[in-house]
Coordinates of C-alpha atoms in Angstrom, one line a residue:
Chain A
M1 CA 65.7 100.0 75.0
T2 CA 63.1 102.8 74.6
D3 CA 61.7 101.8 78.1
F4 CA 65.2 102.2 79.5
L5 CA 65.6 105.7 77.9
Q6 CA 62.2 106.7 79.1
F7 CA 63.1 105.6 82.6
I8 CA 66.2 107.8 82.6
E9 CA 64.1 110.7 81.2
D10 CA 61.5 110.2 83.9
N11 CA 64.1 109.9 86.7
L12 CA 66.7 112.4 85.4
Q13 CA 67.5 113.8 88.8
I14 CA 67.9 110.4 90.5
T15 CA 70.1 109.2 87.6
Y16 CA 72.4 112.3 88.0
I17 CA 72.6 111.8 91.8
L18 CA 73.3 108.1 91.4
I19 CA 76.2 108.7 89.0
L20 CA 77.7 111.6 91.0
S21 CA 77.4 109.6 94.3
I22 CA 79.3 106.7 92.7
F23 CA 82.2 109.1 91.9
V24 CA 82.1 110.7 95.3
G25 CA 82.3 107.3 96.9
I26 CA 85.3 106.3 94.8
E27 CA 87.1 109.5 95.3
V28 CA 86.6 109.6 99.1
I29 CA 87.9 106.0 99.6
K30 CA 90.6 106.0 96.9
S31 CA 93.7 106.9 99.0
I32 CA 93.1 105.2 102.3
P33 CA 96.1 103.5 103.9
A34 CA 95.8 99.8 104.6
V35 CA 96.1 100.5 108.3
L36 CA 92.6 101.9 108.3
H37 CA 90.9 99.3 106.1
T38 CA 89.3 97.4 109.0
P39 CA 87.8 100.5 110.7
L40 CA 86.7 101.8 107.4
M41 CA 85.0 98.6 106.4
S42 CA 83.2 98.6 109.7
G43 CA 82.3 102.3 109.4
A44 CA 80.9 101.9 105.9
N45 CA 79.0 98.9 107.1
A46 CA 77.4 101.0 109.8
L47 CA 76.5 103.6 107.1
S48 CA 74.7 100.9 105.0
G49 CA 72.4 100.6 108.0
V50 CA 70.7 103.8 106.5
V51 CA 68.2 101.2 105.3
I52 CA 66.7 101.7 108.7
V53 CA 65.0 104.8 107.4
G54 CA 63.1 102.7 105.0
A55 CA 62.2 100.2 107.7
I56 CA 60.8 103.1 109.8
L57 CA 58.8 104.3 106.8
V58 CA 57.3 100.8 106.4
M59 CA 56.1 100.9 110.0
L60 CA 54.7 104.5 109.7
H61 CA 52.8 103.6 106.6
A62 CA 51.6 100.2 107.9
D63 CA 47.9 99.6 108.6
P64 CA 47.7 98.9 112.4
A65 CA 45.5 95.9 111.6
D66 CA 48.0 94.4 109.2
Y67 CA 50.0 92.3 111.7
L68 CA 52.2 90.7 109.1
A69 CA 53.4 94.1 107.8
L70 CA 53.9 95.3 111.4
A71 CA 55.8 92.2 112.4
L72 CA 58.1 92.3 109.3
G73 CA 58.6 96.1 109.7
F74 CA 59.4 95.6 113.4
V75 CA 62.1 93.0 112.7
A76 CA 63.4 95.2 109.9
V77 CA 63.8 98.1 112.3
V78 CA 65.5 95.9 115.0
L79 CA 68.0 94.5 112.4
G80 CA 68.6 98.0 110.9
V81 CA 69.3 99.6 114.3
L82 CA 71.6 96.7 115.2
N83 CA 73.6 97.3 112.1
V84 CA 73.8 101.1 112.7
V85 CA 74.4 101.2 116.5
G86 CA 76.6 98.1 116.6
G87 CA 78.6 99.3 113.5
F88 CA 79.3 102.8 114.7
A89 CA 80.0 101.7 118.3
V90 CA 82.5 99.0 117.3
T91 CA 84.2 101.3 114.9
D92 CA 84.6 103.9 117.6
R93 CA 86.0 101.3 119.9
M94 CA 88.6 100.3 117.3
L95 CA 89.6 103.8 116.6
Q96 CA 89.9 104.5 120.3
M97 CA 92.7 102.1 120.4
F98 CA 94.6 103.9 117.7
K99 CA 94.4 107.1 119.7
K100 CA 95.6 105.6 123.0
K101 CA 99.1 107.1 123.5
K102 CA 101.0 106.9 126.7
Chain B
M1 CA 57.1 119.9 107.6
D2 CA 58.5 118.3 104.5
I3 CA 61.0 121.0 104.0
L4 CA 62.4 120.5 107.5
L5 CA 62.8 116.7 106.9
N6 CA 64.4 117.2 103.5
I7 CA 66.9 119.6 105.1
I8 CA 67.7 117.1 107.8
Y9 CA 68.3 114.4 105.1
L10 CA 70.5 116.9 103.3
I11 CA 72.6 117.5 106.5
A12 CA 72.8 113.7 107.1
T13 CA 74.0 113.1 103.6
I14 CA 76.7 115.7 104.0
T15 CA 77.8 114.1 107.3
F16 CA 78.1 110.8 105.6
I17 CA 80.4 112.1 102.9
V18 CA 82.5 114.2 105.4
G19 CA 82.6 111.3 107.9
L20 CA 83.7 108.8 105.3
K21 CA 86.4 111.2 104.1
K22 CA 87.7 111.7 107.7
L23 CA 87.7 108.0 108.3
G24 CA 90.5 107.8 105.8
H25 CA 93.1 109.6 107.9
P26 CA 94.5 108.2 111.2
E27 CA 94.2 111.5 113.1
T28 CA 90.6 112.3 112.0
A29 CA 89.1 108.8 111.8
K30 CA 87.5 108.8 115.2
K31 CA 85.9 112.2 114.6
G32 CA 84.7 111.1 111.1
N33 CA 82.9 108.1 112.6
L34 CA 81.2 110.3 115.2
I35 CA 80.1 112.8 112.5
A36 CA 78.6 110.1 110.3
A37 CA 76.9 108.5 113.4
S38 CA 75.3 111.8 114.5
G39 CA 74.1 112.3 110.9
M40 CA 72.5 108.9 111.0
G41 CA 70.9 109.6 114.3
L42 CA 69.5 112.8 113.0
A43 CA 68.0 111.1 109.9
I44 CA 66.4 108.4 112.0
L45 CA 64.8 110.9 114.5
G46 CA 63.6 113.1 111.6
T47 CA 62.0 110.1 109.8
I48 CA 60.1 109.1 113.0
F49 CA 58.9 112.5 114.1
I50 CA 58.5 114.7 111.0
H51 CA 55.7 113.6 108.7
E52 CA 52.1 114.5 108.0
L53 CA 50.7 111.0 108.5
A54 CA 48.3 110.3 111.3
V55 CA 50.1 107.4 113.0
P56 CA 48.4 105.5 115.8
P57 CA 50.4 105.6 119.1
L58 CA 50.7 101.8 119.0
I59 CA 53.0 102.1 116.0
Y60 CA 55.1 104.7 117.7
I61 CA 55.5 102.4 120.6
L62 CA 56.5 99.5 118.4
I63 CA 59.1 101.6 116.6
G64 CA 60.5 102.9 119.9
L65 CA 60.6 99.3 121.2
A66 CA 62.3 98.0 118.0
I67 CA 64.9 100.8 118.2
L68 CA 65.5 100.1 121.9
I69 CA 65.9 96.4 121.4
G70 CA 68.2 96.9 118.4
S71 CA 70.3 99.5 120.2
I72 CA 70.8 97.6 123.3
I73 CA 71.8 94.3 121.6
G74 CA 74.0 96.2 119.0
W75 CA 75.7 98.2 121.8
L76 CA 76.3 95.1 124.0
I77 CA 77.8 93.2 121.1
A78 CA 80.0 96.1 120.1
I79 CA 81.3 96.6 123.7
K80 CA 81.9 93.0 124.4
V81 CA 83.4 91.6 121.2
E82 CA 87.1 90.8 121.2
M83 CA 89.1 92.6 118.6
T84 CA 90.2 89.3 117.1
K85 CA 86.6 88.6 116.2
M86 CA 86.2 91.9 114.2
P87 CA 85.8 90.4 110.7
E88 CA 83.0 88.0 111.7
L89 CA 81.3 90.9 113.5
V90 CA 81.4 93.2 110.5
S91 CA 80.0 90.3 108.5
L92 CA 77.2 89.6 110.9
F93 CA 76.1 93.3 111.2
N94 CA 76.2 93.5 107.4
G95 CA 73.9 90.5 107.2
F96 CA 71.4 92.3 109.4
G97 CA 71.4 95.3 107.1
G98 CA 70.7 93.1 104.1
A99 CA 67.9 91.3 105.9
S100 CA 66.4 94.6 106.8
A101 CA 66.3 95.7 103.1
A102 CA 64.8 92.4 102.1
L103 CA 62.0 92.6 104.7
I104 CA 61.1 96.1 103.5
G105 CA 60.6 94.8 100.0
L106 CA 58.4 92.0 101.3
V107 CA 56.0 94.5 102.9
E108 CA 56.0 97.0 100.1
Y109 CA 55.6 94.7 97.1
S110 CA 51.8 94.3 97.0
K111 CA 51.2 98.0 97.4
N112 CA 53.5 99.0 94.5
V113 CA 53.3 96.1 92.1
S114 CA 51.4 98.0 89.4
D115 CA 54.2 100.5 88.9
V116 CA 57.0 98.9 86.9
T117 CA 59.7 101.2 88.3
Q118 CA 58.7 100.6 91.9
A119 CA 58.2 96.9 91.4
T120 CA 61.7 96.7 89.9
T121 CA 63.3 98.4 92.9
I122 CA 61.4 96.2 95.3
V123 CA 62.3 93.0 93.6
A124 CA 65.9 94.0 93.3
G125 CA 66.0 95.0 97.0
V126 CA 64.5 91.6 98.0
I127 CA 67.1 89.7 95.9
I128 CA 70.1 91.7 96.9
G129 CA 69.1 91.8 100.6
A130 CA 68.5 88.1 100.6
I131 CA 71.9 87.3 99.0
T132 CA 73.8 89.6 101.4
F133 CA 71.9 88.2 104.4
S134 CA 72.6 84.5 103.8
G135 CA 76.0 85.2 102.3
S136 CA 77.1 87.2 105.3
L137 CA 75.9 84.5 107.7
I138 CA 77.9 81.9 105.8
A139 CA 81.0 84.2 105.9
W140 CA 80.4 84.7 109.6
G141 CA 80.2 80.9 110.2
K142 CA 83.3 80.3 108.2
L143 CA 85.3 83.0 110.0
N144 CA 84.4 81.9 113.5
G145 CA 85.2 78.3 112.6
S146 CA 81.7 76.7 112.9
L147 CA 81.8 76.0 109.1
K148 CA 85.3 74.6 108.8
S149 CA 85.5 72.6 105.6
V150 CA 85.8 74.0 102.1
V151 CA 82.7 72.6 100.5
K152 CA 83.2 71.3 97.0
I153 CA 80.0 70.9 94.9
P154 CA 80.3 69.1 91.6
F155 CA 79.6 71.4 88.6
Y156 CA 79.6 74.3 91.1
N157 CA 80.0 77.1 88.7
P158 CA 77.4 76.1 86.1
I159 CA 74.8 75.4 88.9
N160 CA 75.5 78.7 90.6
N161 CA 75.4 80.7 87.4
L162 CA 72.2 78.9 86.3
L163 CA 70.6 79.8 89.6
F164 CA 71.6 83.4 89.2
I165 CA 70.2 83.6 85.6
G166 CA 67.1 81.8 86.9
I167 CA 66.6 84.4 89.6
I168 CA 66.9 87.3 87.1
A169 CA 64.5 85.6 84.8
F170 CA 62.1 84.9 87.6
A171 CA 62.3 88.6 88.8
A172 CA 61.8 89.9 85.2
F173 CA 58.7 87.7 84.9
M174 CA 57.3 89.0 88.1
I175 CA 57.9 92.6 87.1
A176 CA 56.6 92.2 83.5
T177 CA 53.4 90.5 84.4
G178 CA 52.9 92.6 87.6
V179 CA 51.6 89.5 89.3
D180 CA 50.5 90.3 92.8
S181 CA 51.5 87.1 94.6
Q182 CA 53.2 87.1 98.0
L183 CA 53.9 83.4 97.4
L184 CA 56.0 84.1 94.3
L185 CA 57.8 86.9 96.2
Y186 CA 58.7 84.5 99.0
A187 CA 59.9 82.0 96.4
L188 CA 62.1 84.8 95.1
L189 CA 63.4 85.5 98.6
A190 CA 64.2 81.8 99.1
S191 CA 66.1 81.6 95.9
G192 CA 68.0 84.7 96.8
L193 CA 68.9 83.2 100.1
A194 CA 70.0 79.9 98.4
Y195 CA 72.2 81.8 96.0
G196 CA 73.9 83.7 98.9
V197 CA 74.7 80.4 100.5
L198 CA 76.0 78.8 97.3
F199 CA 78.0 82.0 96.4
V200 CA 80.0 82.1 99.7
L201 CA 80.2 78.4 100.7
P202 CA 83.0 77.3 98.3
I203 CA 85.2 80.4 98.8
G204 CA 88.3 79.7 100.9
G205 CA 88.9 81.2 104.3
A206 CA 91.8 83.4 103.1
D207 CA 89.6 85.1 100.6
M208 CA 86.8 85.8 103.1
P209 CA 87.7 89.5 103.8
V210 CA 87.3 90.2 100.1
V211 CA 83.9 88.5 100.2
I212 CA 82.8 90.5 103.3
S213 CA 83.8 93.7 101.6
L214 CA 81.9 92.8 98.5
L215 CA 78.8 91.9 100.5
N216 CA 79.1 95.1 102.4
S217 CA 79.1 96.9 99.1
L218 CA 76.0 95.0 98.1
T219 CA 74.1 96.0 101.3
G220 CA 74.9 99.6 100.4
I221 CA 73.4 99.0 96.9
A222 CA 70.3 97.4 98.5
A223 CA 69.9 100.5 100.7
A224 CA 70.2 102.8 97.7
I225 CA 67.6 100.8 95.8
T226 CA 65.2 101.1 98.7
G227 CA 66.0 104.8 98.6
I228 CA 64.8 105.0 95.0
L229 CA 61.6 103.3 96.1
Y230 CA 60.8 105.9 98.7
D231 CA 62.3 108.7 96.7
N232 CA 64.5 109.2 99.7
M233 CA 67.8 111.0 99.1
V234 CA 69.7 110.1 102.2
M235 CA 69.1 106.4 101.6
L236 CA 70.0 106.8 98.0
V237 CA 73.3 108.7 98.5
G238 CA 74.3 106.9 101.7
G239 CA 73.7 103.5 100.0
I240 CA 75.6 104.4 96.9
L241 CA 78.5 105.8 98.9
V242 CA 78.9 102.5 100.7
G243 CA 78.4 100.6 97.5
S244 CA 81.1 102.3 95.5
A245 CA 83.5 102.6 98.5
G246 CA 83.0 98.9 99.2
I247 CA 83.9 98.1 95.6
I248 CA 87.1 100.2 95.8
L249 CA 88.0 98.6 99.1
T250 CA 87.3 95.1 97.6
I251 CA 89.6 95.8 94.7
A252 CA 92.3 97.2 97.0
M253 CA 92.2 94.0 99.1
C254 CA 92.4 91.9 96.0
K255 CA 95.5 93.8 94.9
A256 CA 97.2 93.3 98.3
M257 CA 96.8 89.5 97.8
N258 CA 97.5 89.7 94.1
R259 CA 94.2 88.1 93.2
T260 CA 91.5 89.3 90.8
L261 CA 88.0 89.6 91.9
G262 CA 87.0 86.9 89.4
S263 CA 89.5 84.4 90.8
V264 CA 88.2 85.0 94.3
I265 CA 84.6 84.4 93.3
F266 CA 85.1 81.6 90.9
G267 CA 88.3 79.9 92.1
A268 CA 88.4 78.0 95.3
F269 CA 91.5 79.3 97.1
G270 CA 93.0 76.8 99.5
G271 CA 91.2 74.0 97.8
G272 CA 92.2 70.5 96.8
E273 CA 95.3 70.9 94.6
A274 CA 97.1 73.3 97.0
A275 CA 98.3 70.6 99.4
V276 CA 100.3 68.7 96.7
V277 CA 103.6 70.5 97.5
G278 CA 103.5 69.1 101.0
N279 CA 104.9 65.7 100.1
K280 CA 108.0 67.1 98.5
T281 CA 111.1 66.7 100.6
L282 CA 112.0 70.2 101.7
G283 CA 114.9 69.4 103.9
S284 CA 115.2 69.2 107.6
I285 CA 113.9 71.3 110.4
K286 CA 115.9 72.9 113.2
S287 CA 114.2 73.6 116.4
T288 CA 115.3 75.9 119.2
N289 CA 114.3 76.7 122.7
P290 CA 113.3 79.9 124.5
S291 CA 116.7 80.2 126.2
D292 CA 118.7 80.1 123.0
A293 CA 116.3 82.4 121.2
A294 CA 116.5 84.9 124.1
I295 CA 120.3 84.9 123.9
M296 CA 120.3 85.5 120.2
M297 CA 117.8 88.3 120.5
N298 CA 119.6 89.9 123.4
Y299 CA 122.8 90.3 121.4
A300 CA 121.2 91.3 118.1
S301 CA 121.1 94.9 117.0
N302 CA 118.2 94.8 114.6
V303 CA 115.1 92.7 115.3
V304 CA 111.9 92.6 113.2
I305 CA 108.8 91.0 114.6
V306 CA 106.3 89.6 112.1
P307 CA 103.0 89.1 113.8
G308 CA 100.2 87.0 112.3
Y309 CA 96.7 85.9 113.2
G310 CA 98.1 83.0 115.3
L311 CA 99.5 85.7 117.7
A312 CA 96.0 87.1 118.3
V313 CA 94.4 83.7 118.6
A314 CA 96.8 82.8 121.4
Q315 CA 96.1 86.3 123.0
A316 CA 99.8 87.0 122.9
Q317 CA 99.6 90.6 121.8
H318 CA 100.4 91.9 125.3
V319 CA 103.4 89.5 125.8
I320 CA 104.9 90.5 122.5
H321 CA 104.6 94.1 123.4
E322 CA 106.5 93.3 126.7
L323 CA 109.2 91.5 124.7
E324 CA 109.5 94.4 122.3
E325 CA 109.8 96.9 125.2
M326 CA 112.4 94.8 127.0
L327 CA 114.5 94.4 123.9
S328 CA 114.3 98.2 123.1
K329 CA 115.5 99.0 126.6
R330 CA 118.6 96.9 126.0
G331 CA 119.4 98.9 122.9
V332 CA 118.0 96.5 120.4
N333 CA 116.3 98.2 117.5
V334 CA 112.9 96.5 117.3
K335 CA 110.1 97.0 114.6
Y336 CA 107.0 95.2 113.6
A337 CA 106.5 94.3 110.0
I338 CA 102.9 94.4 109.0
H339 CA 101.6 92.6 105.9
P340 CA 98.6 94.4 104.4
V341 CA 96.5 91.3 105.0
A342 CA 98.0 90.3 108.4
G343 CA 95.2 89.1 110.6
R344 CA 91.9 88.2 109.1
M345 CA 91.2 91.3 107.2
P346 CA 93.3 94.3 105.9
G347 CA 94.5 96.5 108.8
H348 CA 93.3 94.0 111.4
M349 CA 96.8 93.5 112.9
N350 CA 97.2 97.2 113.4
V351 CA 94.0 97.2 115.5
L352 CA 95.1 94.2 117.5
L353 CA 98.6 95.6 118.3
A354 CA 97.1 99.1 119.0
E355 CA 94.9 97.3 121.6
S356 CA 98.0 96.2 123.5
N357 CA 99.5 99.7 123.4
V358 CA 102.1 99.1 120.8
E359 CA 103.3 102.5 119.5
Y360 CA 101.9 103.4 116.1
H361 CA 105.3 104.3 114.6
M362 CA 106.8 100.9 115.4
L363 CA 104.5 99.3 112.9
V364 CA 106.2 99.3 109.5
E365 CA 104.3 98.5 106.3
M366 CA 105.4 95.8 103.9
D367 CA 106.9 98.0 101.2
D368 CA 108.9 100.0 103.7
I369 CA 110.3 97.1 105.7
N370 CA 111.1 94.7 102.8
P371 CA 114.4 96.5 101.8
Q372 CA 115.5 96.5 105.4
F373 CA 115.4 92.7 105.9
S374 CA 119.0 92.3 104.6
N375 CA 120.2 94.5 107.5
T376 CA 118.1 92.6 110.0
D377 CA 119.8 90.2 112.4
I378 CA 116.8 88.3 113.6
V379 CA 113.2 88.1 112.3
L380 CA 110.8 86.7 114.9
V381 CA 107.7 85.3 113.1
V382 CA 104.8 84.7 115.4
G383 CA 101.7 83.0 114.2
A384 CA 102.2 84.1 110.6
N385 CA 102.7 81.7 107.8
D386 CA 101.3 82.5 104.3
V387 CA 102.5 86.1 104.4
V388 CA 106.2 85.0 104.8
N389 CA 106.0 82.0 102.4
P390 CA 108.7 82.3 99.7
A391 CA 106.5 80.1 97.4
A392 CA 104.8 83.3 96.5
H393 CA 108.1 84.3 94.8
N394 CA 109.5 81.0 93.4
D395 CA 106.8 78.4 93.0
P396 CA 104.5 79.2 90.1
A397 CA 102.3 76.1 91.0
S398 CA 101.5 77.5 94.4
P399 CA 98.1 79.1 94.9
I400 CA 99.7 82.1 96.5
Y401 CA 102.2 82.6 93.7
G402 CA 102.6 86.3 93.0
M403 CA 101.2 87.5 96.3
P404 CA 103.4 90.2 97.7
I405 CA 105.0 88.8 100.9
L406 CA 107.4 89.9 103.6
D407 CA 110.9 88.9 102.4
V408 CA 112.0 87.6 105.8
E409 CA 114.4 85.0 104.2
N410 CA 116.8 87.9 103.5
A411 CA 117.4 88.4 107.2
K412 CA 120.5 86.8 108.8
H413 CA 118.5 84.6 111.1
I414 CA 114.8 83.7 111.3
I415 CA 113.0 82.4 114.4
V416 CA 109.5 81.0 113.7
N417 CA 107.1 80.4 116.5
K418 CA 104.4 77.9 115.6
R419 CA 102.3 75.4 117.5
G420 CA 103.3 72.5 115.2
M421 CA 104.0 71.7 111.6
N422 CA 100.5 72.2 110.3
A423 CA 100.1 74.2 107.2
G424 CA 98.8 77.8 107.3
Y425 CA 95.3 79.2 106.8
A426 CA 95.5 78.7 103.1
G427 CA 96.6 75.1 103.5
I428 CA 100.0 75.5 101.8
E429 CA 103.4 74.1 102.9
N430 CA 106.0 76.7 103.8
E431 CA 109.6 76.1 102.7
L432 CA 110.8 78.9 104.9
F433 CA 110.6 76.5 107.9
Y434 CA 113.2 74.3 106.2
N435 CA 115.6 77.1 105.4
S436 CA 119.1 76.7 106.9
K437 CA 118.8 80.1 108.5
T438 CA 115.5 79.2 110.2
S439 CA 115.0 77.9 113.8
M440 CA 111.6 76.8 114.9
L441 CA 110.4 77.7 118.3
F442 CA 107.5 75.3 118.8
G443 CA 104.7 76.0 121.2
D444 CA 101.7 78.1 121.9
A445 CA 102.6 81.7 121.1
K446 CA 101.7 83.1 124.5
A447 CA 103.5 80.4 126.4
A448 CA 106.6 80.5 124.2
L449 CA 106.8 84.3 124.3
T450 CA 106.3 84.3 128.1
D451 CA 109.2 81.9 128.4
L452 CA 111.3 84.1 126.1
V453 CA 110.6 87.2 128.2
A454 CA 111.4 85.3 131.4
E455 CA 114.7 84.1 129.9
L456 CA 115.5 87.7 128.9
K457 CA 114.8 89.0 132.4
N458 CA 117.5 86.6 133.8
M459 CA 120.1 87.9 131.4

């Protein structure tokens, strides 16, 4: 328990950001019509690809002789980019259809 | 240099929030998506180019190559995918994000194992990433039909829960002892993967959208955890936004199907007991033909079309639009009734119909259309089943009991197009088909509707 309290004390800013972000996420999504659930899910999915930033950091920090780290980082970047580019592109395609009016 | 990068991350974070907000309104959704995407691009470019590390060119080349490969594949998939395949695609992309998070953890573990906070975030990232990866792949397989059967494992819940507790204990041991062993880390990864498979495998097809949404939320949490590891705000806030938005969306979907999250995860929907109703005598079935159906619709004044996933599978979205236009021209008042979970995920049917140019205002949501069914002359149900099953109202033993449905049985006449008498996606018998007001129009949706349109043209 004291460890946990100490953790919060040491990471006070992060804890605040964490909690506020949770509420922002809830508030932003709360009143979305069912019509948009599919594009929203796909858009949020693309956003979760922000993990790509971490994958790039792994590669930047990697020792050029550490082939395993480089290989894992490489795959992580490829998968992360797939998630981001594919996610945003397909969401855009879906929303394009909603707009199409004769 | 650092200041510039932090400002870029701040801008990216703002674009995520604004983008997500705009995604919630039909008029601004497209813009919102672009705003969030440009913020993401900015964050990625900033991460690559703004830092004080001396990075050998080889690594830059590798990063560039990885981004190129990922972009091309992602783009091609996104451009080529059919709109009917959307749920499995979201699931697949989501799995990739989870895998990316797990891989980061694998690399960072040995460097950070001495610090309890860092080790905790890494271990958590590996576990959550692994679960979302394998879980999403199973969901993907189930949705595209390559994993058809509902797998029943004896003592499923105890085994699954035991595995989960085991993983937590294992992780706690690794963090507490600070053991620097890649082998143990890989074992943890493997058990996370195994849990993901076990978690999704027994969940029935009808509940799959809920699972995808939940896994989506988990990927966000994995990204946020990795953000804590790097003390990186854009990852932290972006991940948490997706995490909490995903949970809200998951709960909204559960509500639309009148299910609790717990019953989705622990109860196997569409499982063994569901089919029992099938052997009851439900009466006789009346079948009709395209010519009779065309005559009835031609002389009706109010027609409501209830489209289901079967319509999309048969690629009949365009024909139904043709039918609807033709009827409208002859003075018939035509509307589409859209159940919140029509298709394979919420809002999926709206996307499919929009693809074939159906006017947005012709799609009426369930709560608005339900009171109008008593004034409707003909309901045409195409490829939908569970969302019009009256068992949801009057059979407490039915697995879909309590699910809000379209009350089509209040209409004066119901025409149901179906390939045959097989039960729906959830595997439940539908007494609507035996209703005295119902006529069955058997046949493939596209072929039957094309015949219907041809008959109408001759009138």
